[in-house]
Short mmCIF file of C-alpha atoms and ligand atoms in Angstrom, two decimals:
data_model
loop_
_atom_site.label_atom_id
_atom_site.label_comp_id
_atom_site.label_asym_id
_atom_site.label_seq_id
_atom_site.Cartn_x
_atom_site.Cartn_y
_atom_site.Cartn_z
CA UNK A 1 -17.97 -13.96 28.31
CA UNK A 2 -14.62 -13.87 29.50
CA UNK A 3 -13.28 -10.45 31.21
CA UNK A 4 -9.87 -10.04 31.14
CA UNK A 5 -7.54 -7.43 32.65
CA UNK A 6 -6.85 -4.41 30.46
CA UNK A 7 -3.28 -3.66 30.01
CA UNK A 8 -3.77 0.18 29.28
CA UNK A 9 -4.85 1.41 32.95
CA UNK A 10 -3.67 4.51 33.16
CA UNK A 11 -2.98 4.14 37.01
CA UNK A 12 -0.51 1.93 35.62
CA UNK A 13 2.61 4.98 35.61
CA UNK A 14 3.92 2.84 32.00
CA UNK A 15 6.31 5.50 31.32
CA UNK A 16 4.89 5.58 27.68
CA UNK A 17 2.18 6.78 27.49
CA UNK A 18 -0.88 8.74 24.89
CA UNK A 19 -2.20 12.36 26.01
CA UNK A 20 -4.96 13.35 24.25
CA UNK A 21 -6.24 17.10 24.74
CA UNK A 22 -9.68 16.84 25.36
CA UNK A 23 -10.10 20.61 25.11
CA UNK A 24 -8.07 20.75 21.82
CA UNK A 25 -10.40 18.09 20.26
CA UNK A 26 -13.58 19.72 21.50
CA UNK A 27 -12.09 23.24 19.32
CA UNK A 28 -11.44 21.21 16.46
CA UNK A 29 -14.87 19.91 16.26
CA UNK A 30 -16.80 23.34 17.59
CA UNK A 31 -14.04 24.37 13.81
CA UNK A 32 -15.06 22.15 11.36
CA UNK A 33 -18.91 22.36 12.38
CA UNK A 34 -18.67 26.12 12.37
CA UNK A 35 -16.98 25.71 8.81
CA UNK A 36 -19.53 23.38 7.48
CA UNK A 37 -22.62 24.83 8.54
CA UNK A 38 -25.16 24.55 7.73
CA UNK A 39 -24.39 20.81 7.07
CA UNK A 40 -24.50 18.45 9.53
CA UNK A 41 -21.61 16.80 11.02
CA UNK A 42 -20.97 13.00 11.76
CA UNK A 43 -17.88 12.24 13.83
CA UNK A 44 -16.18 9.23 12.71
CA UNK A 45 -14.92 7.52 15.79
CA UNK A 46 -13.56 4.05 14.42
CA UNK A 47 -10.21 2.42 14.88
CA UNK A 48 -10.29 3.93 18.57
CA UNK A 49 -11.16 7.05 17.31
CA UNK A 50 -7.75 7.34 15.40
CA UNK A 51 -5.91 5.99 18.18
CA UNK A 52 -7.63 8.62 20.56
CA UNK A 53 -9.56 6.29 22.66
CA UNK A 54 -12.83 5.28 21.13
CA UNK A 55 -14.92 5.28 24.15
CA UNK A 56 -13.20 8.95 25.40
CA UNK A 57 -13.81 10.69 22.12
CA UNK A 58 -17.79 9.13 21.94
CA UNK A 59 -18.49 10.42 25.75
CA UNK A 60 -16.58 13.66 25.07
CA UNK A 61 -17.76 15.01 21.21
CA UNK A 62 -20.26 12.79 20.43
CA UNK A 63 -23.30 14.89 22.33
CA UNK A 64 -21.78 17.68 19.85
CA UNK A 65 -22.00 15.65 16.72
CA UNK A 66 -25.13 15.05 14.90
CA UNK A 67 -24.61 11.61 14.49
CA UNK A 68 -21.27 9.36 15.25
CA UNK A 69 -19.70 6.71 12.54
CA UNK A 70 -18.17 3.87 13.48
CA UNK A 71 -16.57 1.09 10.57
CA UNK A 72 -17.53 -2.59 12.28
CA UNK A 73 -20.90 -3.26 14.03
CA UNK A 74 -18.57 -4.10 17.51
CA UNK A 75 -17.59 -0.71 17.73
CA UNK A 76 -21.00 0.27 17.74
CA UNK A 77 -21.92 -2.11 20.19
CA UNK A 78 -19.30 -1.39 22.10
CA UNK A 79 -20.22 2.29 22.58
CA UNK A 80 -23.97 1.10 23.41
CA UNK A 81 -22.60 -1.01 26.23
CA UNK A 82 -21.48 2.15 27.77
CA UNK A 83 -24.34 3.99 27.43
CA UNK A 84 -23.51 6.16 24.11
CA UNK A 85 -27.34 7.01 22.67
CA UNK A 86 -26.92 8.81 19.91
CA UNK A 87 -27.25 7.87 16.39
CA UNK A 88 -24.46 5.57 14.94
CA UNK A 89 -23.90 4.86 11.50
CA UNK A 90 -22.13 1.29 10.94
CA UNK A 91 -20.01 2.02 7.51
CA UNK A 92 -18.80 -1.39 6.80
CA UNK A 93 -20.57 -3.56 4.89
CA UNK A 94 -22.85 -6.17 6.20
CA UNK A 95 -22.59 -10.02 7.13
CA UNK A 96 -26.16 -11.30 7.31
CA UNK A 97 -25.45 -13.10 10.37
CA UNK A 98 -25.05 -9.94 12.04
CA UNK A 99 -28.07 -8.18 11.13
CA UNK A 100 -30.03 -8.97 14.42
CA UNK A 101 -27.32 -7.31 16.70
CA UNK A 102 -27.29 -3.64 14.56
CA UNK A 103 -31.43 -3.82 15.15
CA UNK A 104 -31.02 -4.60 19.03
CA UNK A 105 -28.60 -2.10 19.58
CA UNK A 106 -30.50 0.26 17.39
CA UNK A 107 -27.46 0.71 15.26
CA UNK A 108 -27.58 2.59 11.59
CA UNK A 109 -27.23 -0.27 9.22
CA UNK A 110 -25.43 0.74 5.43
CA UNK A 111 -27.36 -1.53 2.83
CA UNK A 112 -25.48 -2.08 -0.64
CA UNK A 113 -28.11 -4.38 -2.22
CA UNK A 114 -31.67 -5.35 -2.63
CA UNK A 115 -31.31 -8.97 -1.47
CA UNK A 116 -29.70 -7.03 1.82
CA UNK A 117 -32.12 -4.49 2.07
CA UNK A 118 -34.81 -7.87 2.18
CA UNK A 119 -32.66 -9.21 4.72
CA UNK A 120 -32.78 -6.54 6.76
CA UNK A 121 -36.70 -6.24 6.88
CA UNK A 122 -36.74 -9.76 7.49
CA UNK A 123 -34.60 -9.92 10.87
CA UNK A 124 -36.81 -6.71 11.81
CA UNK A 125 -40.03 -8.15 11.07
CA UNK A 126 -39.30 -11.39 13.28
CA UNK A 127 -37.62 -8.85 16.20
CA UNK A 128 -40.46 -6.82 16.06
CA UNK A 129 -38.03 -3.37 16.01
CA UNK A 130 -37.37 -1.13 13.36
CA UNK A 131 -34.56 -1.51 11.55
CA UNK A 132 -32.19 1.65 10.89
CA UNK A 133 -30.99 2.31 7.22
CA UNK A 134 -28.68 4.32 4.95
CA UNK A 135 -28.34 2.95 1.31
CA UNK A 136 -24.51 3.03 0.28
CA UNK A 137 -23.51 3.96 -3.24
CA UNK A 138 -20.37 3.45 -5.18
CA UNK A 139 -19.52 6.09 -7.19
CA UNK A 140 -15.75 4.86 -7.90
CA UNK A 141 -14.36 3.78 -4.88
CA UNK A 142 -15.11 0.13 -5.60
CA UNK A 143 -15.16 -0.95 -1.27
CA UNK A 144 -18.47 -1.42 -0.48
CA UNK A 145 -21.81 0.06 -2.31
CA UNK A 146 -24.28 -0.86 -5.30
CA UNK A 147 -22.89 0.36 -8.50
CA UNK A 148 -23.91 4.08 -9.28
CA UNK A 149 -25.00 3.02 -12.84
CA UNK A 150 -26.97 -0.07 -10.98
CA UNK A 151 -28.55 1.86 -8.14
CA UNK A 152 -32.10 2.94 -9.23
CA UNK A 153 -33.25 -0.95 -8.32
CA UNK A 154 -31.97 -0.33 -4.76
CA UNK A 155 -33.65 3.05 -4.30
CA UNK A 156 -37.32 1.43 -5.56
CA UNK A 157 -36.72 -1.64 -3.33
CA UNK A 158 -35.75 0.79 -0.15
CA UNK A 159 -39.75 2.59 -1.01
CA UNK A 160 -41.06 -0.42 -0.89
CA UNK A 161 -39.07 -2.31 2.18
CA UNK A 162 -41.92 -2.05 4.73
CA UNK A 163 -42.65 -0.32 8.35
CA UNK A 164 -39.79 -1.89 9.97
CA UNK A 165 -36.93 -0.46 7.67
CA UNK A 166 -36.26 3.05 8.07
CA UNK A 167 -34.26 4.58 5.26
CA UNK A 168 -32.80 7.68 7.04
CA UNK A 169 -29.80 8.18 4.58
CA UNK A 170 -28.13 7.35 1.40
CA UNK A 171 -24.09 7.85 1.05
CA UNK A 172 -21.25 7.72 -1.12
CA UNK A 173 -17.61 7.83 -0.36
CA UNK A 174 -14.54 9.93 -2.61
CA UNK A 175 -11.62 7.62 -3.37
CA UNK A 176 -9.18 10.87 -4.49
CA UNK A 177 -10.57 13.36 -2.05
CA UNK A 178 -6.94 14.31 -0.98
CA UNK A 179 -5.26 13.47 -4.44
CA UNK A 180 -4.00 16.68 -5.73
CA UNK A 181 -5.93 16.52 -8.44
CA UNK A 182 -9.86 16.65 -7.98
CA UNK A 183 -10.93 15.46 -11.18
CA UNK A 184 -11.94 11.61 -10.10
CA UNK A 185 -13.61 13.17 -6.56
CA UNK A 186 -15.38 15.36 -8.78
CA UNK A 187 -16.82 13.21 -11.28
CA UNK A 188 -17.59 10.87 -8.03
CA UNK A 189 -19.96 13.92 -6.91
CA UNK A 190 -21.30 13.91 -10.25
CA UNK A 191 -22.20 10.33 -10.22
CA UNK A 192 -23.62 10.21 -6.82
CA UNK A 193 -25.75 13.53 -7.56
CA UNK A 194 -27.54 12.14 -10.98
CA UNK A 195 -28.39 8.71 -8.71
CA UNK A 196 -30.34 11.38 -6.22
CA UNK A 197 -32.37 12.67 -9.14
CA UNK A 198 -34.44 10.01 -8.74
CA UNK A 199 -36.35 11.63 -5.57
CA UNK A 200 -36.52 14.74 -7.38
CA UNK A 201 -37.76 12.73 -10.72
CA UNK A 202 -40.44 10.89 -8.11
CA UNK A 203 -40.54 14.17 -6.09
CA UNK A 204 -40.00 12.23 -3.21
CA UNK A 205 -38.39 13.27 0.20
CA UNK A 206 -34.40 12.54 0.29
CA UNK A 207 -32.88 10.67 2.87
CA UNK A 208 -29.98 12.42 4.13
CA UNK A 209 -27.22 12.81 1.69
CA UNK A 210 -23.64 12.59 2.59
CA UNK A 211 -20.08 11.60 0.87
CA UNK A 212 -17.83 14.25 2.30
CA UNK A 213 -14.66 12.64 4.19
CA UNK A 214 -12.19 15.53 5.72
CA UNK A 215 -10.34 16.57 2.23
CA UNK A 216 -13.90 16.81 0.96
CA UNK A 217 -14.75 18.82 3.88
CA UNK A 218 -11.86 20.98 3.00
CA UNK A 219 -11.21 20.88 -0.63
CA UNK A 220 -15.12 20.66 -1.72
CA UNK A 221 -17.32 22.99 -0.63
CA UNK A 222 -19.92 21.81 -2.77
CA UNK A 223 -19.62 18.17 -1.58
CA UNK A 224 -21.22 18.95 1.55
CA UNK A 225 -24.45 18.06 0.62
CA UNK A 226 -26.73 17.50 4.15
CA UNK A 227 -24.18 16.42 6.26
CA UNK A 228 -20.74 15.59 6.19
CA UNK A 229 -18.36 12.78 7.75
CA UNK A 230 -14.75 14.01 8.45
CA UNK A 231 -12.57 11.76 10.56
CA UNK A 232 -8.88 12.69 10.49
CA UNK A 233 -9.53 16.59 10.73
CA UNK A 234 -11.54 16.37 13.72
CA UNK A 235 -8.30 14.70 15.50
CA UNK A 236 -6.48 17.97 14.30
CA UNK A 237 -4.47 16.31 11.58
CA UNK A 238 -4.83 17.33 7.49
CA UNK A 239 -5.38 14.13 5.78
CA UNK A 240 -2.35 15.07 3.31
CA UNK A 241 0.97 17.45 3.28
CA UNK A 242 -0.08 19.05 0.25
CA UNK A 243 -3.74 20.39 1.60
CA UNK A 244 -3.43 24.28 2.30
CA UNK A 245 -3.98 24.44 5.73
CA UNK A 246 -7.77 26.49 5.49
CA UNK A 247 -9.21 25.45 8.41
CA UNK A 248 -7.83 26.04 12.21
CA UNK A 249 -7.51 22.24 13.97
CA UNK A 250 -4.49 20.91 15.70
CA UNK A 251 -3.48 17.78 16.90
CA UNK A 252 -4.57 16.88 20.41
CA UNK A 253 -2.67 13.84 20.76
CA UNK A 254 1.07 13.88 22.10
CA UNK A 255 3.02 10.36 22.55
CA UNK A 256 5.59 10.31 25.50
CA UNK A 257 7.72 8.23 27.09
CA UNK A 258 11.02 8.03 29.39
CA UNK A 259 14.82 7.45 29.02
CA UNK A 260 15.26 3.86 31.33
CA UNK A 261 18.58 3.23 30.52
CA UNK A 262 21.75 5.18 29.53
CA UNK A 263 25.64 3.83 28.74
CA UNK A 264 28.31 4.66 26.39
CA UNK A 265 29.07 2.39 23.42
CA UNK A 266 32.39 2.29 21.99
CA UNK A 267 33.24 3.30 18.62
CA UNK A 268 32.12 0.40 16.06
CA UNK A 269 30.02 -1.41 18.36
CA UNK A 270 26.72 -2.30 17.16
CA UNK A 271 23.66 -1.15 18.11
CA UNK A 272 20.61 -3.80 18.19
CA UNK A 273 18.92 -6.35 16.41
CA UNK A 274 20.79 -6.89 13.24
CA UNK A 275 23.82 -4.82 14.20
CA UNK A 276 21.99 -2.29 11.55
CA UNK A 277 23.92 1.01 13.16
CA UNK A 278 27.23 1.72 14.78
CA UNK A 279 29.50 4.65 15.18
CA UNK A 280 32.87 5.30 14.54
CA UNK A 281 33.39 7.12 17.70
CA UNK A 282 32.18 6.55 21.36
CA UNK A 283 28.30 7.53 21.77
CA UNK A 284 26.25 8.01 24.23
CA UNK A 285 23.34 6.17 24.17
CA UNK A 286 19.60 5.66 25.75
CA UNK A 287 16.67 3.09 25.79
CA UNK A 288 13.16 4.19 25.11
CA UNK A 289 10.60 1.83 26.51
CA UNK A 290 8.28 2.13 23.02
CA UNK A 291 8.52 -0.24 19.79
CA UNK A 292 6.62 -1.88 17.18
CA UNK A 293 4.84 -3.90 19.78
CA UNK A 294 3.55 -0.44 20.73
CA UNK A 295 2.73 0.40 17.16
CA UNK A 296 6.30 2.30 16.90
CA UNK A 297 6.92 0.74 13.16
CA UNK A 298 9.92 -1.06 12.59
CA UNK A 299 9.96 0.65 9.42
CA UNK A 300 11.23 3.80 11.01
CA UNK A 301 14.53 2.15 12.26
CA UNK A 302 17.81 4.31 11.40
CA UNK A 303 15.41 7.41 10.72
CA UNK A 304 13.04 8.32 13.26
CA UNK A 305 13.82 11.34 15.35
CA UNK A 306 12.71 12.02 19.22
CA UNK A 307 12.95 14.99 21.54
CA UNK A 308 14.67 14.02 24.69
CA UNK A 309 14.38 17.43 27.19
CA UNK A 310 13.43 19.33 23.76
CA UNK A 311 16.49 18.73 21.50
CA UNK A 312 16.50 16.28 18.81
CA UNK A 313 18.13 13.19 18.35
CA UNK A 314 17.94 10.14 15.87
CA UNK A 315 17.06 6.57 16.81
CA UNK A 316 19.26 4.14 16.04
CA UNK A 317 19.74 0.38 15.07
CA UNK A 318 16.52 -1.38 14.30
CA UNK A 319 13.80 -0.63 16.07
CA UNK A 320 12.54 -3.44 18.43
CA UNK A 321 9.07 -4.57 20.02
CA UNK A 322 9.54 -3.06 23.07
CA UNK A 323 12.51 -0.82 23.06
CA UNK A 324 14.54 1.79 21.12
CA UNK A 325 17.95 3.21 21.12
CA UNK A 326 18.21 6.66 20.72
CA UNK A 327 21.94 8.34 19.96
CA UNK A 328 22.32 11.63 22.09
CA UNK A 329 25.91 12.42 20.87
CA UNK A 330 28.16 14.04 24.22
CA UNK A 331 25.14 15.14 25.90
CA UNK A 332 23.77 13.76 28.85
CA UNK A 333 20.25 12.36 29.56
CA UNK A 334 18.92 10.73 32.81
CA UNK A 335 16.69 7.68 34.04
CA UNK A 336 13.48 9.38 33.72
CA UNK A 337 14.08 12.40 31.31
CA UNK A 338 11.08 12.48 29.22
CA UNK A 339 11.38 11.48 25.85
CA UNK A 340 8.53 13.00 23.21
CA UNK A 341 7.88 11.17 20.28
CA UNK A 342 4.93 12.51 18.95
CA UNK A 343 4.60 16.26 19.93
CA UNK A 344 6.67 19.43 21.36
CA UNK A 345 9.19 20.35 23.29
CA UNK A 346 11.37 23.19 24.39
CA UNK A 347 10.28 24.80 20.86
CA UNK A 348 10.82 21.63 18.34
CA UNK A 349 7.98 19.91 17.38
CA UNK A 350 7.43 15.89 15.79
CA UNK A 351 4.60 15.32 13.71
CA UNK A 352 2.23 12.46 13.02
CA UNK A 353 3.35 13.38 9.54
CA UNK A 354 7.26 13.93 10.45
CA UNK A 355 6.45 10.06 11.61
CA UNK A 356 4.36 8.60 8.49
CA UNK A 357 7.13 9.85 6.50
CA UNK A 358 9.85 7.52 8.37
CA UNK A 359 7.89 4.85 8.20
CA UNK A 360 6.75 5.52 4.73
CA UNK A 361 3.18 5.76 5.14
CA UNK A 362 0.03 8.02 6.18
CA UNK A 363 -0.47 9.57 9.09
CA UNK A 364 -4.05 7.64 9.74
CA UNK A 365 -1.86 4.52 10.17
CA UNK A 366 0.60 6.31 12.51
CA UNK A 367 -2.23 6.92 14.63
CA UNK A 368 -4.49 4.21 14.17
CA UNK A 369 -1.55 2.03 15.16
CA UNK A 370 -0.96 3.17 18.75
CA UNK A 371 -1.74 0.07 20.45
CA UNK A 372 -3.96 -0.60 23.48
CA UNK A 373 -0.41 -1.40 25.28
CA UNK A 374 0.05 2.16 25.70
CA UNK A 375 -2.31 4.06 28.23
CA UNK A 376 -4.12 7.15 27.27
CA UNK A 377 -4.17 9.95 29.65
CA UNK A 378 -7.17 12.57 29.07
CA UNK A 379 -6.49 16.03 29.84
CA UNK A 380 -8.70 19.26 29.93
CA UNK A 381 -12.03 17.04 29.76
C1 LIG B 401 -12.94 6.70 7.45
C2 LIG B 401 -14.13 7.21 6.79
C3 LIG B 401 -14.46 8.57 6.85
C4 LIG B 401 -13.53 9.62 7.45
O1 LIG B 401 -12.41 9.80 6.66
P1 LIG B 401 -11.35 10.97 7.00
O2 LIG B 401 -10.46 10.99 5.82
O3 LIG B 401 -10.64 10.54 8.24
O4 LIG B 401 -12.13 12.19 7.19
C5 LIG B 401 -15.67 8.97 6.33
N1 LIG B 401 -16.51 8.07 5.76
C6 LIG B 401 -16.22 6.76 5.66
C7 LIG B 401 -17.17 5.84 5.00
C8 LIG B 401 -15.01 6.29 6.15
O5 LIG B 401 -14.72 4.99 6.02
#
C-alpha cells in the first residue's frame, strides 16, 4: 500500500483552518440520548463525520453511542484500523466482492435481498466467522432496500440463513422526514411497522428496529422504535430551517481563516476571475486563503458574507479554488486578522445554514464538503 503524506496536519499553522468543540459535541449527544430514551442511539459518523473528522468523532462519542453508522464499508474499515471496537453498521448497499472484508473486520452488513443474504452465509461459511446482519427495507425511499410489499421472502430466508449469519437488526429509512409535511414519513412508518408483524404473527423475537434519521428523532416521537440513527443533530445542526428548534444542540464546528493580503482597488476595477464584481468607488479590499478547492462553493460568489474582527462584510467577484476577495468598505484589516467564516464573532454569528443558503443548498453539503485540505483543530477533548 502506498502511504502518502497527509495534507491536513494540524502542526501545519494553514491559516484556515476547522475547530470542532469536542465538549459541545459530547452535550449534543449526552441531548439527543437523554431525549430519546429509552431508545437506543446510533451515531452516524460517515462523510468524516459531517466534515467533523471521522476518526475524532468515533474515538470521542462513539464509547457513548450504542452502536456507530458509517455509509461505505472503507469507513468502517477505516475506524477498525485504528482500533474503534464497537458495533458498526455499514448503510450502503452491498457489492458482493466486498462481502469478505465487512466479516473480517466484523462489520454490520445491511442485506436488501435473499440472493444477498445467501451470499453473505456463503463468504461466512468458507471464513469460518460469523457474519453480522441488519435486513434493510424500503418503505418509499427507493435507495437501497427490498420492497416493503416484497419483504416477507427476505424475513423467512434471514430464519433460515444458518449459524454464521447473525440477523441483529432490520431498518428502514424516511425520505420526507424534514418535509414540512409528515404525511409520506408517516405512511413510511406505517409500511415498515405492518412488515414487522410478521415476528409478532410467528411470535418470534425482533431484531432491532430502527428508521429514525434526526427530523424523525425530532418530529416523530413515535418513530423511535428500538433505537434511533440521527446524524446531522448530533453535529448541533437542525436538518431544516423550518424544524422548531425542540431540542438543545449547537454547532461545534467553527471555520476560520486569515486576511493575507490587503490593497485598495480603484473605482471600476474588477475584482477576479470573470471580472464578475467591481465598484464604482475606491474599496478596500482583502484575500482569504479559502475557496472551492477547500469546499468554499463557487456558488456562493457575489453573496457570501464573512466576519473579519466581528463585523460583516460581503465577498466579492467569483470565488476561486484557493482564494477569496472580501470588500471591507473604508475600514482597515491587517495581514493576519482572523477572518470567520463559519461561526461568531464580536456578537454576529454565520451559519452552516446562512452558508447553504448562498450556495443554494443544505447544510449537510456545506459541511460534508470541508475538504481534507483544511486541518481540523480539536478543542475541549
Ligand atoms: C445519513 C443517514 C442517517 C442520518 O441522517 P441525519 O439526517 O443526518 O440524521 C441515518 N440513517 C441513514 C441510513 C443515513 O444514510
Amino acid at each position: 500500500m502506498i502511504h502518502q503524506p497527509t495534507i491536513d496536519d494540524p502542526e501545519s499553522r494553514r491559516p484556515t483552518s476547522v475547530e470542532v468543540d469536542v465538549g459541545q459535541l459530547r452535550r449534543n449527544w449526552e441531548a439527543v440520548k437523554a431525549f430519546v430514551a429509552p431508545a437506543r442511539a446510533m451515531l452516524i459518523v460517515k462523510a468524516n463525520a459531517y466534515g467533523h473528522g471521522l476518526f475524532e468523532v468515533a474515538r470521542h462519542l462513539g464509547p457513548r453511542a450504542d452502536a456507530i453508522g458509517v455509509a461505505v464499508l472503507e469507513e468502517g474499515v477505516l475506524l477498525r484500523r485504528l482500533g474503534i471496537t464497537a458495533t458498526i453498521l455499514v448503510t450502503g448497499g452491498i457489492w458482493t466482492d466486498q462481502i469478505p472484508e465487512y466479516i473480517r473486520h466484523d462489520l454490520t452488513m445491511t442485506a436488501s435481498s435473499v440472493g444477498r443474504l445467501q451470499q453473505i452465509a456463503q463468504a461466512a461459511a468458507a471464513l469460518g466467522k460469523a457474519a453480522k446482519v441488519h435486513l434493510k427495507i424500503d418503505t418509499g425511499m427507493e435507495r437501497v432496500g427490498v420492497h416493503y410489499y416484497s419483504a416477507e421472502a427476505l424475513l423467512e430466508a434471514a430464519l433460515r440463513c444458518g449459524p454464521n449469519v447473525q440477523v441483529e437488526g432490520i431498518y428502514s429509512h424516511f425520505a420526507n422526514a424534514d418535509a414540512e409535511d409528515l404525511s409520506h414519513a408517516r405512511l413510511q412508518l406505517e409500511r415498515f411497522l405492518e412488515v414487522l408483524r410478521f415476528y409478532e404473527r410467528r411470535s418470534l423475537p425482533t431484531p432491532l428496529r430502527h428508521i429514525a434519521n434526526s427530523a424523525a428523532v425530532l418530529r416523530l416521537p413515535e418513530s423511535r422504535l428500538d433505537m434511533v440513527r440521527p446524524g446531522i443533530l448530533a453535529y448541533g445542526v437542525y436538518p431544516a430551517a423550518h424544524i422548531p428548534r425542540s431540542l438543545e444542540v449547537r454547532p461545534a464546528l467553527t471555520w476560520k481563516s486569515r486576511v493575507v493580503y490587503f490593497k485598495v482597488v480603484r473605482a471600476g476595477d474588477p475584482v477576479g476571475y470573470g471580472s464578475t464584481w467591481r465598484s464604482d468607488r475606491p474599496v478596500r479590499i482583502v484575500t482569504v486563503p479559502v475557496g472551492y478547492g477547500d469546499g468554499y462553493f463557487r456558488s456562493m460568489s457575489n453573496r457570501a458574507r464573512v466576519l473579519i474582527r466581528g463585523r460583516s462584510y460581503p465577498q466579492v467577484g467569483a470565488v476561486c479554488m484557493d482564494q477569496i476577495m472580501v470588500a471591507i468598505g473604508d475600514d482597515s484589516a491587517f495581514n493576519g486578522d482572523p477572518v470567520v467564516l463559519i461561526g461568531e464573532d464580536g456578537g454576529n454569528r454565520i451559519t452552516v445554514e446562512d452558508l447553504a443558503g448562498w450556495a443554494g443548498t443544505i447544510p449537510y453539503e456545506i459541511l460534508t464538503a470541508i475538504n481534507t485540505r483544511v486541518p481540523r483543530i480539536y478543542r475541549n477533548a
